[in-house]
mmCIF file of C-alpha atoms and ligand atoms in Angstrom:
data_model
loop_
_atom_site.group_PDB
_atom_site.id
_atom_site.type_symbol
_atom_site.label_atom_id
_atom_site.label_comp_id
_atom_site.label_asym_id
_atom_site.label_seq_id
_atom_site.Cartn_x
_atom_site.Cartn_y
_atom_site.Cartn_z
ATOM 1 C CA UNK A 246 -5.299 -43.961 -179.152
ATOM 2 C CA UNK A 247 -7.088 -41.092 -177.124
ATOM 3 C CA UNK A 248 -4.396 -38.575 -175.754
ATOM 4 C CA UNK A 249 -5.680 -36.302 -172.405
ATOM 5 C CA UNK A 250 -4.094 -33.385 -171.532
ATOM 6 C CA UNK A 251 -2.991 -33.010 -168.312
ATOM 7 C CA UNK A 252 -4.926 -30.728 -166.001
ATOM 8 C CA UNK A 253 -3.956 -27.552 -164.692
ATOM 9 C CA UNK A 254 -2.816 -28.393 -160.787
ATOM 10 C CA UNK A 255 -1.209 -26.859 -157.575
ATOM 11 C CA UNK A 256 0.483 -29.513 -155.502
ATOM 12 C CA UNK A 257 0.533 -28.985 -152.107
ATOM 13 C CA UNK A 258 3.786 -28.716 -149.927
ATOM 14 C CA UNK A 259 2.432 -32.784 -148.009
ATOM 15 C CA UNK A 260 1.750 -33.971 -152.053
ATOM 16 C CA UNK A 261 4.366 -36.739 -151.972
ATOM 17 C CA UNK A 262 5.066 -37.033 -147.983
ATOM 18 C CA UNK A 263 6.063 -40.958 -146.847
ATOM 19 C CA UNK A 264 6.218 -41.766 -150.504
ATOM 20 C CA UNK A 265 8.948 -43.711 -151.827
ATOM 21 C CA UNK A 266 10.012 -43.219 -155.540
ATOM 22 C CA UNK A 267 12.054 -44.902 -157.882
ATOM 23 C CA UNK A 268 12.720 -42.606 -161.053
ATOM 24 C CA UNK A 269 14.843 -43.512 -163.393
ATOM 25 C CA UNK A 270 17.073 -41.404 -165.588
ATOM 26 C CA UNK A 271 17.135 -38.785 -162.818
ATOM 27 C CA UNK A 272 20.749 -37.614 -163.453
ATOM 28 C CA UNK A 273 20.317 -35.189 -166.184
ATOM 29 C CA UNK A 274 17.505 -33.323 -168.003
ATOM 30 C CA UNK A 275 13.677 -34.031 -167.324
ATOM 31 C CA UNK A 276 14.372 -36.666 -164.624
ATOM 32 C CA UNK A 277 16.753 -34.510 -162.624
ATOM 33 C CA UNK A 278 14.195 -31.846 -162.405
ATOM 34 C CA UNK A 279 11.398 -34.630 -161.507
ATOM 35 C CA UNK A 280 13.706 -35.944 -158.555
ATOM 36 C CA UNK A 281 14.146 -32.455 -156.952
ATOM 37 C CA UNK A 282 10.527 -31.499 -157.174
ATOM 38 C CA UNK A 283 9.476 -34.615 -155.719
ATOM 39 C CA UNK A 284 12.067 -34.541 -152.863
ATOM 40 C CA UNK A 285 10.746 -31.269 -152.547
ATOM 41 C CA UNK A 286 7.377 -32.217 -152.482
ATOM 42 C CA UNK A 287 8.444 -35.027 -149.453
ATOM 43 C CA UNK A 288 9.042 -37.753 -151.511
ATOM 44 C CA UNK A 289 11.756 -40.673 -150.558
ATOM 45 C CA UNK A 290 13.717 -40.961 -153.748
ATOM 46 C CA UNK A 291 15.598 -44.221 -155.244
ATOM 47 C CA UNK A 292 17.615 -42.121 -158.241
ATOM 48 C CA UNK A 293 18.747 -44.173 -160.995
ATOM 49 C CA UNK A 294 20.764 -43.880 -164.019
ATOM 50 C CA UNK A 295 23.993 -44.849 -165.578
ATOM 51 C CA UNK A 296 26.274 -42.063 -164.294
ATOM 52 C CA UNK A 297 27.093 -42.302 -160.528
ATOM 53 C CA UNK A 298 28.779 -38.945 -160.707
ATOM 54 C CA UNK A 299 25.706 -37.232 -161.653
ATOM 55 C CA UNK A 300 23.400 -38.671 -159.417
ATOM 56 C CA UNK A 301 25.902 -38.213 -156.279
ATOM 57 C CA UNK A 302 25.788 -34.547 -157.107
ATOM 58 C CA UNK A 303 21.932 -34.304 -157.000
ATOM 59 C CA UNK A 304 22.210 -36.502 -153.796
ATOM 60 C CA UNK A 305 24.009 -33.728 -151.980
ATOM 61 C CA UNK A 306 21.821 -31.046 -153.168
ATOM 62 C CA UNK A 307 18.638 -33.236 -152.305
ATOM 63 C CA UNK A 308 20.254 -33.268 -148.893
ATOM 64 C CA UNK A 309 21.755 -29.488 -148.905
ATOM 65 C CA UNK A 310 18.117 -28.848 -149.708
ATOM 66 C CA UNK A 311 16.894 -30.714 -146.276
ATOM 67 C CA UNK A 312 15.206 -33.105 -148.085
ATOM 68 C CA UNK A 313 15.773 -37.163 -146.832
ATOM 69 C CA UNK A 314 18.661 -38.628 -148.691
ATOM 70 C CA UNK A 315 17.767 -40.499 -151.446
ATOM 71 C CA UNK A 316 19.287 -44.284 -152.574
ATOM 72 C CA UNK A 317 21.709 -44.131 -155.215
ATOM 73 C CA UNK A 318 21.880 -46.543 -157.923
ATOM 74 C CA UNK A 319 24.001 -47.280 -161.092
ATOM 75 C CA UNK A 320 22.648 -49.038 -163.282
ATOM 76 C CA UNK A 321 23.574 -49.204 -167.496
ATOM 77 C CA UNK A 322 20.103 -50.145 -169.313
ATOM 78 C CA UNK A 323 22.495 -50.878 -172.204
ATOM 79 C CA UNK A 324 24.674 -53.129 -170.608
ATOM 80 C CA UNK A 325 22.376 -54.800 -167.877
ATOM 81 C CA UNK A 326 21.570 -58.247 -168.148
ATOM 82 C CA UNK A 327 18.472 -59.832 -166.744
ATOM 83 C CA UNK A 328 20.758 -61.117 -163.575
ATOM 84 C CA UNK A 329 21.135 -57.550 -162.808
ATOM 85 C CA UNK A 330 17.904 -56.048 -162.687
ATOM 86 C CA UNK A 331 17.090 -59.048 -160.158
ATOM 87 C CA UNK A 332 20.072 -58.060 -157.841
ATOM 88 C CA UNK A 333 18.830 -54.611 -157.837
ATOM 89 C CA UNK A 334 15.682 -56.116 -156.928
ATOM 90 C CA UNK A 335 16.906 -57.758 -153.942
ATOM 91 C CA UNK A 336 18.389 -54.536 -152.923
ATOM 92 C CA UNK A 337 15.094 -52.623 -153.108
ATOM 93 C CA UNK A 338 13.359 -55.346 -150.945
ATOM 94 C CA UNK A 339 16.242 -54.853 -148.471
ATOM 95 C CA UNK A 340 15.279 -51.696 -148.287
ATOM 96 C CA UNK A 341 11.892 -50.625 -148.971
ATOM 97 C CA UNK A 342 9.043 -52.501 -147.615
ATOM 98 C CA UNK A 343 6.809 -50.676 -150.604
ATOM 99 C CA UNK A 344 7.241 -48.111 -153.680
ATOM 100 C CA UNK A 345 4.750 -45.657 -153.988
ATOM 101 C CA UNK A 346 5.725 -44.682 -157.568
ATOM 102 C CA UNK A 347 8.014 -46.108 -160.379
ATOM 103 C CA UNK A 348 8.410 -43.255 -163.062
ATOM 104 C CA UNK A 349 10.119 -44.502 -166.429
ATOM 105 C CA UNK A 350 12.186 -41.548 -167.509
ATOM 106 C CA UNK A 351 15.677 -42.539 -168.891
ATOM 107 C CA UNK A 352 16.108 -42.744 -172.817
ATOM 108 C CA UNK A 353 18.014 -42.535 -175.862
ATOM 109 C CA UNK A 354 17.611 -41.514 -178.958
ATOM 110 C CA UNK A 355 19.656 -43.463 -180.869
ATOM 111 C CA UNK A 356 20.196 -42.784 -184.460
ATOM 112 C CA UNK A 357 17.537 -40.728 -186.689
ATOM 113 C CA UNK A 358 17.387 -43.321 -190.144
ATOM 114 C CA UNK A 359 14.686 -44.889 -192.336
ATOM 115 C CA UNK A 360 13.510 -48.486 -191.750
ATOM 116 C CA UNK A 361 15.869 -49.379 -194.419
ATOM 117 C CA UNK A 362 18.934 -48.354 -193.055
ATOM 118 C CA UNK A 363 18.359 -49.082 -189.457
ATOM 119 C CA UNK A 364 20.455 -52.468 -188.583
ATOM 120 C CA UNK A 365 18.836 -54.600 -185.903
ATOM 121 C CA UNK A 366 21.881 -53.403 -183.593
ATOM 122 C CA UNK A 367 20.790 -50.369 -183.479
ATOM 123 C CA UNK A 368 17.363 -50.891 -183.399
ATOM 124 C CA UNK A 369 18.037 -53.464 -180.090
ATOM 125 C CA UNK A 370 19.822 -51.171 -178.260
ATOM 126 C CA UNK A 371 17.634 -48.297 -178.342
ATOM 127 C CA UNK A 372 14.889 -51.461 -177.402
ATOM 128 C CA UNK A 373 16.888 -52.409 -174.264
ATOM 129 C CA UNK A 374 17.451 -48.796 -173.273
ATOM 130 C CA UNK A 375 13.947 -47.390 -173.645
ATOM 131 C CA UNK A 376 11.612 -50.240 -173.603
ATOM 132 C CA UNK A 377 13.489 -53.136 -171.631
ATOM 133 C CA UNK A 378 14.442 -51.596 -169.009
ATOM 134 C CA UNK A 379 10.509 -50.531 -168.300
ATOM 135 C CA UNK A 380 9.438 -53.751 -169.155
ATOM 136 C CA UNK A 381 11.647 -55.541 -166.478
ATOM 137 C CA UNK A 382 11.806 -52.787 -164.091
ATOM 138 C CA UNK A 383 8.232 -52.769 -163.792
ATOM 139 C CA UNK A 384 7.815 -56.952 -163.736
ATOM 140 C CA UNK A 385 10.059 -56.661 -161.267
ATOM 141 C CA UNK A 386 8.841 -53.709 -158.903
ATOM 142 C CA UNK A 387 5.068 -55.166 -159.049
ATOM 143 C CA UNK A 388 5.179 -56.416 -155.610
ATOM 144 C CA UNK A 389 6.581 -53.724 -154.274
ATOM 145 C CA UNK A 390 4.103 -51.229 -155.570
ATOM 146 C CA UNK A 391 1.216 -53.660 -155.241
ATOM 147 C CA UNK A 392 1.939 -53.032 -151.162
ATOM 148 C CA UNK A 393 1.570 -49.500 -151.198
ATOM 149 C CA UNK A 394 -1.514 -47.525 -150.814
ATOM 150 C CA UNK A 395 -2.399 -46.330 -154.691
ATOM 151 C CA UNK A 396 0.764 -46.718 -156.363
ATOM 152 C CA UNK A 397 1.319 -44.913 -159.817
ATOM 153 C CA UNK A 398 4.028 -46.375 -162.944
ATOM 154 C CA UNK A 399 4.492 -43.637 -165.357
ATOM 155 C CA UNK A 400 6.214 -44.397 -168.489
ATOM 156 C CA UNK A 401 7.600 -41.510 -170.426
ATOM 157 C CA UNK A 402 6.545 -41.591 -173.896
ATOM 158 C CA UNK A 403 6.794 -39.198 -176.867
ATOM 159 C CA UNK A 404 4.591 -38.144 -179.883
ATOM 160 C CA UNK A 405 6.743 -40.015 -182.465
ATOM 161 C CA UNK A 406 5.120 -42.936 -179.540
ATOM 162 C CA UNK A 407 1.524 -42.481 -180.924
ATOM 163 C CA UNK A 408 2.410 -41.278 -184.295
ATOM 164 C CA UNK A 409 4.986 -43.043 -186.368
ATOM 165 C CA UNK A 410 7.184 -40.568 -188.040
ATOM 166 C CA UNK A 411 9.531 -40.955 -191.148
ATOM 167 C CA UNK A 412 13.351 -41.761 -189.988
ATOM 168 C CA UNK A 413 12.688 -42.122 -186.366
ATOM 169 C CA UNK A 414 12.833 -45.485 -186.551
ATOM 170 C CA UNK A 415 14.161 -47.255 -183.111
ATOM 171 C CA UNK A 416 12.829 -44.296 -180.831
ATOM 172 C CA UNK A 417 9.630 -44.193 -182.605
ATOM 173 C CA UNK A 418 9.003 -47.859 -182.138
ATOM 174 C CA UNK A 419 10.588 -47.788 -178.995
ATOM 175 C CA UNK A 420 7.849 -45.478 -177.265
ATOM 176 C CA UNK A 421 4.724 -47.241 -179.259
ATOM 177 C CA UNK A 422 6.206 -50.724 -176.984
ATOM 178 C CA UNK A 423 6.184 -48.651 -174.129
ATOM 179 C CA UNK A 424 2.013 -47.220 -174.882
ATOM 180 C CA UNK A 425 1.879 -51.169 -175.399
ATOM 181 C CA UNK A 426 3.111 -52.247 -172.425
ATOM 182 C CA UNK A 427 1.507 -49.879 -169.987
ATOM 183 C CA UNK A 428 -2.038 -50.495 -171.630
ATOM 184 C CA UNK A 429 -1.580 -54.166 -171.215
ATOM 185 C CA UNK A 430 -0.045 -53.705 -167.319
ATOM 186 C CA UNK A 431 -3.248 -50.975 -166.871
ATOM 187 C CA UNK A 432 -5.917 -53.898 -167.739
ATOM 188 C CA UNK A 433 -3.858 -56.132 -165.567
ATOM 189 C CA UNK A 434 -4.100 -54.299 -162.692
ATOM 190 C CA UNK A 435 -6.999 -52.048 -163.059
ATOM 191 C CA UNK A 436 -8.007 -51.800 -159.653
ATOM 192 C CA UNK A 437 -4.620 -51.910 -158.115
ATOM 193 C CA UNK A 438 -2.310 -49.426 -160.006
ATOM 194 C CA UNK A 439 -2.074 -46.286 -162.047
ATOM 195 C CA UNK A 440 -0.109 -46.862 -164.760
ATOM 196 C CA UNK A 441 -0.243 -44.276 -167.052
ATOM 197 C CA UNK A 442 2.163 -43.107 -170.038
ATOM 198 C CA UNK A 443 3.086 -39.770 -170.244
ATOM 199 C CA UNK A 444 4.332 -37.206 -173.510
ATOM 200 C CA UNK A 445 6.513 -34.377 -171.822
ATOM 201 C CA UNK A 446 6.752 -32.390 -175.763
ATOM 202 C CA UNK A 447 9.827 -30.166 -177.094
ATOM 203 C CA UNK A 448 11.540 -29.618 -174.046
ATOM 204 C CA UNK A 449 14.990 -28.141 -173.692
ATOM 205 C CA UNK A 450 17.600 -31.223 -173.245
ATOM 206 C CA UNK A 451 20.663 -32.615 -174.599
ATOM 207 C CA UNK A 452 18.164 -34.759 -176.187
ATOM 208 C CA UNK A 453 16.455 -32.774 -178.114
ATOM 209 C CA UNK A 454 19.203 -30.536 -179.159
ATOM 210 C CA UNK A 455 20.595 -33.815 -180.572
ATOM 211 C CA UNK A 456 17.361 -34.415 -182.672
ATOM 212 C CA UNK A 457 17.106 -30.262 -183.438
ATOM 213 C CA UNK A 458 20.622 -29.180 -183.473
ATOM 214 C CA UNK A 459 19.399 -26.233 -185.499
ATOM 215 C CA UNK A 460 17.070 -25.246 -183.623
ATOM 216 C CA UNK A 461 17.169 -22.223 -180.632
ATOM 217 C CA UNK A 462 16.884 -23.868 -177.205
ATOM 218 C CA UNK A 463 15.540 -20.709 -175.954
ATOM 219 C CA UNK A 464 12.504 -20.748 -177.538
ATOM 220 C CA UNK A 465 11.942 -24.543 -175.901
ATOM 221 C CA UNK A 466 10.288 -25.131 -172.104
ATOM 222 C CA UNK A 467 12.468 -26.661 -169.684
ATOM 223 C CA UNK A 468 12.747 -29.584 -168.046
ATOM 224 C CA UNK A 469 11.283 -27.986 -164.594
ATOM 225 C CA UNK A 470 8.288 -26.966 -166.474
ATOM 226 C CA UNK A 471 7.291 -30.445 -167.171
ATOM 227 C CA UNK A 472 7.495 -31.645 -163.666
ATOM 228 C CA UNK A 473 4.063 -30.251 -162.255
ATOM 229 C CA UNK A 474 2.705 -32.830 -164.684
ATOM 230 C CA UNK A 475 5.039 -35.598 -163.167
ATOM 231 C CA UNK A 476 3.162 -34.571 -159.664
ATOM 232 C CA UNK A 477 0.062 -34.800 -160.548
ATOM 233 C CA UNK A 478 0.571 -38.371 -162.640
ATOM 234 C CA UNK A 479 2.417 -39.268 -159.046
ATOM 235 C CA UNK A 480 -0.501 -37.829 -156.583
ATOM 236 C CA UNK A 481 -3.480 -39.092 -155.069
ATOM 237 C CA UNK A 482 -5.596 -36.261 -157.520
ATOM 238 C CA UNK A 483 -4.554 -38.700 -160.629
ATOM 239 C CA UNK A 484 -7.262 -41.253 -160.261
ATOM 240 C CA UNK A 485 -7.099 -42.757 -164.159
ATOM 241 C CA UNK A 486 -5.128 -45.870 -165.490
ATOM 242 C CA UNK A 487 -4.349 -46.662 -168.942
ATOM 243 C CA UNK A 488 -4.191 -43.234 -170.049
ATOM 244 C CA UNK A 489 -1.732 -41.602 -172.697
ATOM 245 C CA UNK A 490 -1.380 -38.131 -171.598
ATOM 246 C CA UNK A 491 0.332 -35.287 -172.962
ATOM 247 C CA UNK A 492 1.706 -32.389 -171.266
ATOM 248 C CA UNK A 493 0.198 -29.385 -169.931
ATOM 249 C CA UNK A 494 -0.660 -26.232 -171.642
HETATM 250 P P1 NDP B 1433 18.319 -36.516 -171.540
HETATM 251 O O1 NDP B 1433 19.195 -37.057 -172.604
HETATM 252 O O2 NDP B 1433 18.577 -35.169 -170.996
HETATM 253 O O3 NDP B 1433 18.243 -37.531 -170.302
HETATM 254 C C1 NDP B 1433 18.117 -38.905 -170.509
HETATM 255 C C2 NDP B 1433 18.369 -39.620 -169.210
HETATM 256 O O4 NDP B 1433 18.391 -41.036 -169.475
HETATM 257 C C3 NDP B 1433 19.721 -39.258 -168.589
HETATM 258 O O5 NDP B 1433 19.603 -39.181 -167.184
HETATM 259 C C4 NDP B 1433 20.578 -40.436 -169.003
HETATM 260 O O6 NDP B 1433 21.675 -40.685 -168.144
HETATM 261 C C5 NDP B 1433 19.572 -41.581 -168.917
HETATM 262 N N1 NDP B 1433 20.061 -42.716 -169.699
HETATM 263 C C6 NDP B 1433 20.410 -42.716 -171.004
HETATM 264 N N2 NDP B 1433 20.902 -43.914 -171.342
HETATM 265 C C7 NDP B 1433 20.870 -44.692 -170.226
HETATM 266 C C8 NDP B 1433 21.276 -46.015 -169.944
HETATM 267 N N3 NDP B 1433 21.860 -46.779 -170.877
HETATM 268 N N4 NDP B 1433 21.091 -46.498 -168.712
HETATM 269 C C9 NDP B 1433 20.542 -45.718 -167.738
HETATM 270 N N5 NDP B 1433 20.159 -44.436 -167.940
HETATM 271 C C10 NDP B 1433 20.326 -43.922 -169.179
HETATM 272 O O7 NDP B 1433 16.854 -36.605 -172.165
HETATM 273 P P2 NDP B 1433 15.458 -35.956 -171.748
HETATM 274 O O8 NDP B 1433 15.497 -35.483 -170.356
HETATM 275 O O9 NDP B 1433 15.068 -35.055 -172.838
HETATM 276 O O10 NDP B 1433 14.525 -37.246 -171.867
HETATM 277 C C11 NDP B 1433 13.841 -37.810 -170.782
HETATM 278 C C12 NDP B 1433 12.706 -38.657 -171.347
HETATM 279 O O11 NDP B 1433 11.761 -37.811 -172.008
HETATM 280 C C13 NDP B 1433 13.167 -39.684 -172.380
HETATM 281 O O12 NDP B 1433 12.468 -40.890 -172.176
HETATM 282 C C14 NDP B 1433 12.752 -39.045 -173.705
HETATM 283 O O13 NDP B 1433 12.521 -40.031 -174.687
HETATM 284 C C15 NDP B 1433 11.487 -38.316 -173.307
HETATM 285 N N6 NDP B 1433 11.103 -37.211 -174.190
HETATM 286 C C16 NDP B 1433 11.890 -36.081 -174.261
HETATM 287 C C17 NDP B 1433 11.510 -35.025 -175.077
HETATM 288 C C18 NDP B 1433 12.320 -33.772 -175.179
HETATM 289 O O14 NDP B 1433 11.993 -32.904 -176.006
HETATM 290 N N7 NDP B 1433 13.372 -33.593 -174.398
HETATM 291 C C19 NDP B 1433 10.271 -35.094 -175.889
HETATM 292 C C20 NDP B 1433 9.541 -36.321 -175.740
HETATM 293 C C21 NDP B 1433 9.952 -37.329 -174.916
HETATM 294 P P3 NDP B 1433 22.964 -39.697 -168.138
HETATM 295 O O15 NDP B 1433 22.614 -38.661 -167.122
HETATM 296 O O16 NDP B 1433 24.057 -40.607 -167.720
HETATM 297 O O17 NDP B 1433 23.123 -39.150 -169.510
#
């Protein structure tokens, strides 16, 4: 697999204007920062995760910010069955006549074990949390994105995604189905969609402090320094499909 950097880019304050934006995993860590940079950037946001609390709180900011007040949805990619991702689905055709941009961010990381002492339990739910919920998200959001003007999927991925690496089993096979499936959905729709995966590197969450609890967070980039790279991926300057990118640098 070829992995492209992202480029060095300066969005402009119009980048994301009349778009509307479904990003999951947008109540804590990389995906919180992504929501407030796109509302910032004039984006109509659909937030999604499993904690309403969390993404009521970045509602009012979005709107203490003056930005348009974006959807709230809860929605457990653990606990979902395939009867609820269609009754979200009616919801977003109630209300959006389009989506602009579907960006995959929430995940878990499950626990760190060799093959052999990973049980299919745990290997399912990290499955259903990280690569399900793309899967069927993005069957399901097709015809909504396939009505808007140059619509981008981005499906966060991870370097354990492209490179298997001893004792991260579930995650690391988790994030190779996802650089399967948007490969696959890419040749699919080559002319129609960008769907591109995307590798945001050490950055400082409760994710990866769970992975590195030695290590000093300080020394990590943050969340909001990852989300120029979400902009671009989202904007009108990202004209490939099929891509595996990694972060900026
Ligand atoms: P966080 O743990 O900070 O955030 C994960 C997000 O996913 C949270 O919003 C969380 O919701 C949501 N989520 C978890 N489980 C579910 C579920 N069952 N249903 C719905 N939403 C759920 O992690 P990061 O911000 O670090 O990770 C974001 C993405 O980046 C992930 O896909 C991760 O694999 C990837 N990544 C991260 C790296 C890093 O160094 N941080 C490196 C490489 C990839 P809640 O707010 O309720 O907890």
């Amino acid at each position: 697999m070829d992995i492209l950097k992202i480029p060095k880019f300066t969005p402009s304050n119009s980048l994301l204007k009349g778009k509307e934006i479904l990003i999951t995993g947008a109540g804590s860590g990389i995906g919180r920062e992504v929501a407030l940079a796109c509302s910032e950037f004039g984006a109509n946001l659909i937030l999604l995760s499993r904690n309403a609390k969390k993404l009521y709180s970045l509602q009012d900011q979005i709107v203490k910010n003056g930005q348009s007040e974006p959807l709230v949805v809860e929605f457990d990619f653990e606990k979902a069955k395939e009867k609820d991702y269609l009754n979200l689905f009616e919801k977003l055709c109630e209300e959006y006549e389009k989506l602009d941009g579907l960006v995959h961010i929430a995940g878990v990381l499950g626990y760190l074990s060799p093959v052999v002492n990973t049980s299919l339990n745990q290997l399912n739910t990290v499955m259903r949390v990280n690569f399900e919920s793309n899967f069927l998200l993005t069957q399901l959001c097709t015809p909504l994105l396939l009505k808007a003007n140059n619509p981008s999927v981005i499906f966060t991925s991870s370097g354990v995604g492209r490179k298997g690496r001893a004792f991260w089993t579930s995650y690391s096979i988790s994030k190779f189905a996802i650089e399967g499936l948007m490969q696959v959905l890419a040749d699919e729709y080559e002319s129609s969609m960008r769907i591109n995966s995307y590798n945001p590197g050490a950055t400082r969450t409760a994710m990866r402090a769970q992975a590195f609890p030695a290590e000093d967070p300080m020394t990590l980039k943050t969340p909001r320094d990852r989300v120029n790279d979400y902009l671009w991926l989202l904007s009108d300057s990202n004209m490939s499909t099929g891509k595996a990118y990694d972060f900026y640098e």
